[in-house]
Amino acid sequence: MKKILIVEDDVSIHNVIEELLKKENYIIFNAYSGTEALMMLEKENYDLILLDLMLPGANGEEIIEEVKETPIIVLSAKISSDDKVNCLLSGANDYITKPFDGKELLARIEVQLRSKNKHSNIETLKYKDLELLNDSHTLLINNKKVNLTKTEYAILKQLLLNPNQVITKNKLLDLISIDTEDCDENSLRVHISNIRKKIKDYSDNEYIESIWGIGFKIKD
């Protein structure tokens, strides 16, 4: 069964969400402050986090920055486009404004869990004429092998796993830190440049787009 962490300081809302999820047989963990959530995240791995933004202790935005691979659905009374965009660009996977419909919340949870399972079991990532082989850490372009360093492979993998999402530089560094420890913000640009050069040797397509001042994404 899937484990879901609810991070919400409003007890009445928290109880409604918990009751809703228990009926769907999810295993529920509860945090009522940002500080408590961070402590729990150090001790336990979860399949999904439901996160309020306005919390005592650490706020929701701080938690988003700390979490690496666990899907996050933000549940917030903040309705401005800037709040939504900032959370999504920082690494949240979805954003629902309060009050919310229970059926919609369950549907969005299912989508995120399905996506996580798909990514965790994936053997090959394909995009246009790129093919990234997970088992051998090999990049193929039009069936021609391209040699990538460990860091280059980790960067390209995260971008291909999130093809429609702008990944901030800090979030990308967090994601690849699981596979490599030799990258910082300055060297990240160098690694991205090297990936582009290697791809250009085999393809006329531009794959990695820089979003000025924010990060990178796979180009449509």
PDB file of C-alpha atoms in Angstrom:
ATOM      1  CA  MET A   1       0.000   0.000   0.000  1.00  0.00           C
ATOM      2  CA  LYS A   2       1.123   3.540  -0.760  1.00  0.00           C
ATOM      3  CA  LYS A   3       2.358   5.808   2.014  1.00  0.00           C
ATOM      4  CA  ILE A   4       1.162   9.424   1.951  1.00  0.00           C
ATOM      5  CA  LEU A   5       2.372  12.209   4.233  1.00  0.00           C
ATOM      6  CA  ILE A   6      -0.190  14.923   4.967  1.00  0.00           C
ATOM      7  CA  VAL A   7       1.403  18.228   5.994  1.00  0.00           C
ATOM      8  CA  GLU A   8      -1.423  20.517   7.124  1.00  0.00           C
ATOM      9  CA  ASP A   9      -1.759  22.599  10.306  1.00  0.00           C
ATOM     10  CA  ASP A  10      -5.529  23.121  10.086  1.00  0.00           C
ATOM     11  CA  VAL A  11      -6.819  20.158  12.095  1.00  0.00           C
ATOM     12  CA  SER A  12     -10.285  20.122  10.519  1.00  0.00           C
ATOM     13  CA  ILE A  13      -8.914  20.096   6.954  1.00  0.00           C
ATOM     14  CA  HIS A  14      -6.263  17.577   7.969  1.00  0.00           C
ATOM     15  CA  ASN A  15      -8.908  15.215   9.383  1.00  0.00           C
ATOM     16  CA  VAL A  16     -11.055  15.461   6.244  1.00  0.00           C
ATOM     17  CA  ILE A  17      -8.093  14.570   4.014  1.00  0.00           C
ATOM     18  CA  GLU A  18      -7.009  11.731   6.302  1.00  0.00           C
ATOM     19  CA  GLU A  19     -10.506  10.199   6.361  1.00  0.00           C
ATOM     20  CA  LEU A  20     -10.787  10.508   2.579  1.00  0.00           C
ATOM     21  CA  LEU A  21      -7.478   8.735   1.975  1.00  0.00           C
ATOM     22  CA  LYS A  22      -8.036   6.003   4.546  1.00  0.00           C
ATOM     23  CA  LYS A  23     -11.176   4.973   2.664  1.00  0.00           C
ATOM     24  CA  GLU A  24      -8.907   4.391  -0.342  1.00  0.00           C
ATOM     25  CA  ASN A  25      -6.600   2.202   1.767  1.00  0.00           C
ATOM     26  CA  TYR A  26      -3.616   4.547   1.713  1.00  0.00           C
ATOM     27  CA  ILE A  27      -1.237   4.439   4.680  1.00  0.00           C
ATOM     28  CA  ILE A  28      -1.378   7.901   6.234  1.00  0.00           C
ATOM     29  CA  PHE A  29       1.317   9.824   8.115  1.00  0.00           C
ATOM     30  CA  ASN A  30       0.531  13.172   9.715  1.00  0.00           C
ATOM     31  CA  ALA A  31       2.568  16.339  10.228  1.00  0.00           C
ATOM     32  CA  TYR A  32       1.068  19.556  11.588  1.00  0.00           C
ATOM     33  CA  SER A  33       4.049  21.871  11.061  1.00  0.00           C
ATOM     34  CA  GLY A  34       6.829  22.298   8.537  1.00  0.00           C
ATOM     35  CA  THR A  35       9.454  21.472  11.141  1.00  0.00           C
ATOM     36  CA  GLU A  36       7.701  18.229  12.057  1.00  0.00           C
ATOM     37  CA  ALA A  37       7.430  17.315   8.362  1.00  0.00           C
ATOM     38  CA  LEU A  38      11.161  17.813   7.786  1.00  0.00           C
ATOM     39  CA  MET A  39      11.976  15.596  10.767  1.00  0.00           C
ATOM     40  CA  MET A  40       9.671  12.871   9.448  1.00  0.00           C
ATOM     41  CA  LEU A  41      11.170  13.093   5.965  1.00  0.00           C
ATOM     42  CA  GLU A  42      14.595  12.354   7.440  1.00  0.00           C
ATOM     43  CA  LYS A  43      13.334   9.106   8.970  1.00  0.00           C
ATOM     44  CA  GLU A  44      10.859   7.738   6.433  1.00  0.00           C
ATOM     45  CA  ASN A  45      10.344   7.508   2.676  1.00  0.00           C
ATOM     46  CA  TYR A  46       6.891   8.328   1.325  1.00  0.00           C
ATOM     47  CA  ASP A  47       5.190   7.721  -2.000  1.00  0.00           C
ATOM     48  CA  LEU A  48       3.520  11.146  -2.024  1.00  0.00           C
ATOM     49  CA  ILE A  49       3.298  14.349   0.030  1.00  0.00           C
ATOM     50  CA  LEU A  50       0.198  16.533   0.372  1.00  0.00           C
ATOM     51  CA  LEU A  51       1.551  19.909   1.408  1.00  0.00           C
ATOM     52  CA  ASP A  52       0.065  23.129   2.724  1.00  0.00           C
ATOM     53  CA  LEU A  53       2.210  26.233   2.206  1.00  0.00           C
ATOM     54  CA  MET A  54       1.366  28.375   5.238  1.00  0.00           C
ATOM     55  CA  LEU A  55       2.732  26.267   8.084  1.00  0.00           C
ATOM     56  CA  PRO A  56       4.228  26.932  11.511  1.00  0.00           C
ATOM     57  CA  GLY A  57       7.977  26.369  11.565  1.00  0.00           C
ATOM     58  CA  ALA A  58       9.367  25.745   8.095  1.00  0.00           C
ATOM     59  CA  ASN A  59       6.936  26.831   5.382  1.00  0.00           C
ATOM     60  CA  GLY A  60       5.796  24.739   2.441  1.00  0.00           C
ATOM     61  CA  GLU A  61       8.182  26.385   0.001  1.00  0.00           C
ATOM     62  CA  GLU A  62      11.139  25.339   2.177  1.00  0.00           C
ATOM     63  CA  ILE A  63       9.917  21.743   2.224  1.00  0.00           C
ATOM     64  CA  ILE A  64       9.592  21.704  -1.573  1.00  0.00           C
ATOM     65  CA  GLU A  65      13.235  22.771  -1.840  1.00  0.00           C
ATOM     66  CA  GLU A  66      14.327  19.940   0.479  1.00  0.00           C
ATOM     67  CA  VAL A  67      12.411  17.088  -1.169  1.00  0.00           C
ATOM     68  CA  LYS A  68      14.153  15.424  -4.111  1.00  0.00           C
ATOM     69  CA  GLU A  69      12.186  12.636  -5.748  1.00  0.00           C
ATOM     70  CA  THR A  70       8.924  12.247  -3.808  1.00  0.00           C
ATOM     71  CA  PRO A  71       5.911  13.702  -5.686  1.00  0.00           C
ATOM     72  CA  ILE A  72       4.357  16.751  -3.993  1.00  0.00           C
ATOM     73  CA  ILE A  73       0.804  18.012  -4.396  1.00  0.00           C
ATOM     74  CA  VAL A  74       0.374  21.473  -2.889  1.00  0.00           C
ATOM     75  CA  LEU A  75      -2.968  22.178  -1.184  1.00  0.00           C
ATOM     76  CA  SER A  76      -3.131  25.881  -0.482  1.00  0.00           C
ATOM     77  CA  ALA A  77      -5.455  28.815   0.040  1.00  0.00           C
ATOM     78  CA  LYS A  78      -2.995  30.916  -1.969  1.00  0.00           C
ATOM     79  CA  ILE A  79      -4.678  31.393  -5.340  1.00  0.00           C
ATOM     80  CA  SER A  80      -2.371  33.781  -7.210  1.00  0.00           C
ATOM     81  CA  SER A  81      -0.694  32.621 -10.411  1.00  0.00           C
ATOM     82  CA  ASP A  82       2.693  33.669  -9.024  1.00  0.00           C
ATOM     83  CA  ASP A  83       2.316  31.339  -6.035  1.00  0.00           C
ATOM     84  CA  LYS A  84       1.345  28.448  -8.292  1.00  0.00           C
ATOM     85  CA  VAL A  85       4.126  29.071 -10.795  1.00  0.00           C
ATOM     86  CA  ASN A  86       6.788  29.474  -8.101  1.00  0.00           C
ATOM     87  CA  CYS A  87       5.817  26.197  -6.434  1.00  0.00           C
ATOM     88  CA  LEU A  88       5.732  24.272  -9.703  1.00  0.00           C
ATOM     89  CA  LEU A  89       9.062  25.687 -10.847  1.00  0.00           C
ATOM     90  CA  SER A  90      10.604  24.872  -7.469  1.00  0.00           C
ATOM     91  CA  GLY A  91       9.679  21.222  -7.797  1.00  0.00           C
ATOM     92  CA  ALA A  92       6.052  20.668  -6.778  1.00  0.00           C
ATOM     93  CA  ASN A  93       4.248  18.284  -9.118  1.00  0.00           C
ATOM     94  CA  ASP A  94       0.737  19.683  -8.777  1.00  0.00           C
ATOM     95  CA  TYR A  95      -1.121  22.553  -7.115  1.00  0.00           C
ATOM     96  CA  ILE A  96      -4.721  22.522  -5.851  1.00  0.00           C
ATOM     97  CA  THR A  97      -6.394  25.553  -4.304  1.00  0.00           C
ATOM     98  CA  LYS A  98      -8.634  25.321  -1.247  1.00  0.00           C
ATOM     99  CA  PRO A  99     -11.456  24.522  -0.973  1.00  0.00           C
ATOM    100  CA  PHE A 100     -11.010  21.434  -3.132  1.00  0.00           C
ATOM    101  CA  ASP A 101     -13.182  18.577  -4.332  1.00  0.00           C
ATOM    102  CA  GLY A 102     -12.372  15.207  -2.762  1.00  0.00           C
ATOM    103  CA  LYS A 103     -12.814  13.243  -5.992  1.00  0.00           C
ATOM    104  CA  GLU A 104     -10.481  15.596  -7.827  1.00  0.00           C
ATOM    105  CA  LEU A 105      -7.857  15.258  -5.099  1.00  0.00           C
ATOM    106  CA  LEU A 106      -8.027  11.455  -5.285  1.00  0.00           C
ATOM    107  CA  ALA A 107      -7.702  11.568  -9.070  1.00  0.00           C
ATOM    108  CA  ARG A 108      -4.651  13.816  -8.916  1.00  0.00           C
ATOM    109  CA  ILE A 109      -3.066  11.584  -6.274  1.00  0.00           C
ATOM    110  CA  GLU A 110      -3.592   8.562  -8.518  1.00  0.00           C
ATOM    111  CA  VAL A 111      -1.995  10.371 -11.461  1.00  0.00           C
ATOM    112  CA  GLN A 112       1.125  11.241  -9.454  1.00  0.00           C
ATOM    113  CA  LEU A 113       1.496   7.752  -8.010  1.00  0.00           C
ATOM    114  CA  ARG A 114       1.052   6.211 -11.453  1.00  0.00           C
ATOM    115  CA  SER A 115       3.698   8.542 -12.860  1.00  0.00           C
ATOM    116  CA  LYS A 116       6.125   7.707 -10.051  1.00  0.00           C
ATOM    117  CA  ASN A 117       5.698   3.974 -10.636  1.00  0.00           C
ATOM    118  CA  LYS A 118       6.259   4.463 -14.355  1.00  0.00           C
ATOM    119  CA  HIS A 119       9.490   6.392 -13.760  1.00  0.00           C
ATOM    120  CA  SER A 120      10.843   4.018 -11.126  1.00  0.00           C
ATOM    121  CA  ASN A 121      10.432   0.976 -13.396  1.00  0.00           C
ATOM    122  CA  ILE A 122      11.482   2.620 -16.621  1.00  0.00           C
ATOM    123  CA  GLU A 123      14.248   0.964 -18.623  1.00  0.00           C
ATOM    124  CA  THR A 124      14.388   3.282 -21.634  1.00  0.00           C
ATOM    125  CA  LEU A 125      13.630   6.983 -22.021  1.00  0.00           C
ATOM    126  CA  LYS A 126      12.799   8.000 -25.585  1.00  0.00           C
ATOM    127  CA  TYR A 127      12.351  11.505 -26.999  1.00  0.00           C
ATOM    128  CA  LYS A 128      12.436  12.216 -30.743  1.00  0.00           C
ATOM    129  CA  ASP A 129      15.677  10.604 -31.924  1.00  0.00           C
ATOM    130  CA  LEU A 130      17.147  10.264 -28.410  1.00  0.00           C
ATOM    131  CA  GLU A 131      17.105   6.988 -26.505  1.00  0.00           C
ATOM    132  CA  LEU A 132      18.520   6.789 -22.974  1.00  0.00           C
ATOM    133  CA  LEU A 133      19.102   3.240 -21.723  1.00  0.00           C
ATOM    134  CA  ASN A 134      18.771   3.072 -17.956  1.00  0.00           C
ATOM    135  CA  ASP A 135      20.364  -0.320 -17.398  1.00  0.00           C
ATOM    136  CA  SER A 136      23.593   0.471 -19.277  1.00  0.00           C
ATOM    137  CA  HIS A 137      23.601   4.287 -18.786  1.00  0.00           C
ATOM    138  CA  THR A 138      23.939   4.658 -22.552  1.00  0.00           C
ATOM    139  CA  LEU A 139      22.643   7.381 -24.864  1.00  0.00           C
ATOM    140  CA  LEU A 140      21.670   6.421 -28.409  1.00  0.00           C
ATOM    141  CA  ILE A 141      20.945   8.994 -31.121  1.00  0.00           C
ATOM    142  CA  ASN A 142      19.520   7.449 -34.276  1.00  0.00           C
ATOM    143  CA  ASN A 143      20.894   4.142 -32.915  1.00  0.00           C
ATOM    144  CA  LYS A 144      24.418   5.564 -32.630  1.00  0.00           C
ATOM    145  CA  LYS A 145      26.079   5.349 -29.226  1.00  0.00           C
ATOM    146  CA  VAL A 146      27.064   8.654 -27.562  1.00  0.00           C
ATOM    147  CA  ASN A 147      29.478   8.557 -24.647  1.00  0.00           C
ATOM    148  CA  LEU A 148      28.304  10.510 -21.606  1.00  0.00           C
ATOM    149  CA  THR A 149      29.995  11.047 -18.279  1.00  0.00           C
ATOM    150  CA  LYS A 150      28.154   9.921 -15.124  1.00  0.00           C
ATOM    151  CA  THR A 151      27.097  13.506 -14.393  1.00  0.00           C
ATOM    152  CA  GLU A 152      25.973  14.187 -17.973  1.00  0.00           C
ATOM    153  CA  TYR A 153      23.874  11.037 -17.933  1.00  0.00           C
ATOM    154  CA  ALA A 154      22.251  12.015 -14.596  1.00  0.00           C
ATOM    155  CA  ILE A 155      21.382  15.498 -15.899  1.00  0.00           C
ATOM    156  CA  LEU A 156      19.885  14.269 -19.172  1.00  0.00           C
ATOM    157  CA  LYS A 157      17.915  11.557 -17.363  1.00  0.00           C
ATOM    158  CA  GLN A 158      16.209  14.060 -15.049  1.00  0.00           C
ATOM    159  CA  LEU A 159      15.363  16.384 -17.937  1.00  0.00           C
ATOM    160  CA  LEU A 160      13.878  13.530 -19.973  1.00  0.00           C
ATOM    161  CA  LEU A 161      11.876  12.278 -16.978  1.00  0.00           C
ATOM    162  CA  ASN A 162      10.233  15.714 -16.800  1.00  0.00           C
ATOM    163  CA  PRO A 163       9.915  16.725 -20.471  1.00  0.00           C
ATOM    164  CA  ASN A 164       7.175  19.337 -19.963  1.00  0.00           C
ATOM    165  CA  GLN A 165       8.593  20.898 -16.823  1.00  0.00           C
ATOM    166  CA  VAL A 166      11.129  23.648 -16.247  1.00  0.00           C
ATOM    167  CA  ILE A 167      13.578  22.347 -13.641  1.00  0.00           C
ATOM    168  CA  THR A 168      15.310  25.013 -11.599  1.00  0.00           C
ATOM    169  CA  LYS A 169      19.075  24.816 -11.269  1.00  0.00           C
ATOM    170  CA  ASN A 170      18.854  24.071  -7.547  1.00  0.00           C
ATOM    171  CA  LYS A 171      16.237  21.355  -8.049  1.00  0.00           C
ATOM    172  CA  LEU A 172      18.281  19.754 -10.831  1.00  0.00           C
ATOM    173  CA  LEU A 173      21.360  19.727  -8.612  1.00  0.00           C
ATOM    174  CA  ASP A 174      19.316  18.080  -5.849  1.00  0.00           C
ATOM    175  CA  LEU A 175      17.971  15.423  -8.218  1.00  0.00           C
ATOM    176  CA  ILE A 176      21.340  14.456  -9.670  1.00  0.00           C
ATOM    177  CA  SER A 177      23.067  14.462  -6.265  1.00  0.00           C
ATOM    178  CA  ILE A 178      21.684  10.941  -5.790  1.00  0.00           C
ATOM    179  CA  ASP A 179      23.870   9.741  -8.682  1.00  0.00           C
ATOM    180  CA  THR A 180      26.789  12.156  -8.556  1.00  0.00           C
ATOM    181  CA  GLU A 181      28.466  14.507  -6.101  1.00  0.00           C
ATOM    182  CA  ASP A 182      30.797  16.437  -8.390  1.00  0.00           C
ATOM    183  CA  CYS A 183      28.401  19.122  -9.630  1.00  0.00           C
ATOM    184  CA  ASP A 184      27.628  22.645  -8.473  1.00  0.00           C
ATOM    185  CA  GLU A 185      25.797  25.532 -10.150  1.00  0.00           C
ATOM    186  CA  ASN A 186      28.883  26.693 -12.060  1.00  0.00           C
ATOM    187  CA  SER A 187      29.853  23.258 -13.352  1.00  0.00           C
ATOM    188  CA  LEU A 188      26.198  22.484 -14.177  1.00  0.00           C
ATOM    189  CA  ARG A 189      26.329  24.980 -17.052  1.00  0.00           C
ATOM    190  CA  VAL A 190      29.504  23.341 -18.319  1.00  0.00           C
ATOM    191  CA  HIS A 191      27.939  19.877 -18.197  1.00  0.00           C
ATOM    192  CA  ILE A 192      24.832  21.139 -20.034  1.00  0.00           C
ATOM    193  CA  SER A 193      27.060  22.698 -22.708  1.00  0.00           C
ATOM    194  CA  ASN A 194      28.980  19.441 -23.118  1.00  0.00           C
ATOM    195  CA  ILE A 195      25.752  17.446 -23.503  1.00  0.00           C
ATOM    196  CA  ARG A 196      24.563  19.860 -26.204  1.00  0.00           C
ATOM    197  CA  LYS A 197      27.857  19.535 -28.088  1.00  0.00           C
ATOM    198  CA  LYS A 198      27.761  15.734 -27.983  1.00  0.00           C
ATOM    199  CA  ILE A 199      24.170  15.618 -29.191  1.00  0.00           C
ATOM    200  CA  LYS A 200      24.946  18.108 -31.972  1.00  0.00           C
ATOM    201  CA  ASP A 201      27.528  15.692 -33.385  1.00  0.00           C
ATOM    202  CA  TYR A 202      24.721  13.233 -34.145  1.00  0.00           C
ATOM    203  CA  SER A 203      21.545  15.281 -34.484  1.00  0.00           C
ATOM    204  CA  ASP A 204      20.375  18.635 -35.839  1.00  0.00           C
ATOM    205  CA  ASN A 205      17.708  18.906 -33.123  1.00  0.00           C
ATOM    206  CA  GLU A 206      18.093  21.255 -30.168  1.00  0.00           C
ATOM    207  CA  TYR A 207      17.043  19.349 -27.088  1.00  0.00           C
ATOM    208  CA  ILE A 208      17.931  21.335 -23.981  1.00  0.00           C
ATOM    209  CA  GLU A 209      16.415  24.781 -23.550  1.00  0.00           C
ATOM    210  CA  SER A 210      17.766  27.304 -21.043  1.00  0.00           C
ATOM    211  CA  ILE A 211      15.108  29.303 -19.196  1.00  0.00           C
ATOM    212  CA  TRP A 212      16.975  32.459 -18.309  1.00  0.00           C
ATOM    213  CA  GLY A 213      17.407  32.995 -14.580  1.00  0.00           C
ATOM    214  CA  ILE A 214      15.472  29.832 -13.694  1.00  0.00           C
ATOM    215  CA  GLY A 215      16.816  26.575 -15.084  1.00  0.00           C
ATOM    216  CA  PHE A 216      16.442  24.130 -17.964  1.00  0.00           C
ATOM    217  CA  LYS A 217      13.856  22.052 -19.796  1.00  0.00           C
ATOM    218  CA  ILE A 218      13.591  19.662 -22.728  1.00  0.00           C
ATOM    219  CA  LYS A 219      12.770  21.764 -25.777  1.00  0.00           C
ATOM    220  CA  ASP A 220       9.391  21.095 -27.393  1.00  0.00           C
TER     221      ASP A 220
END
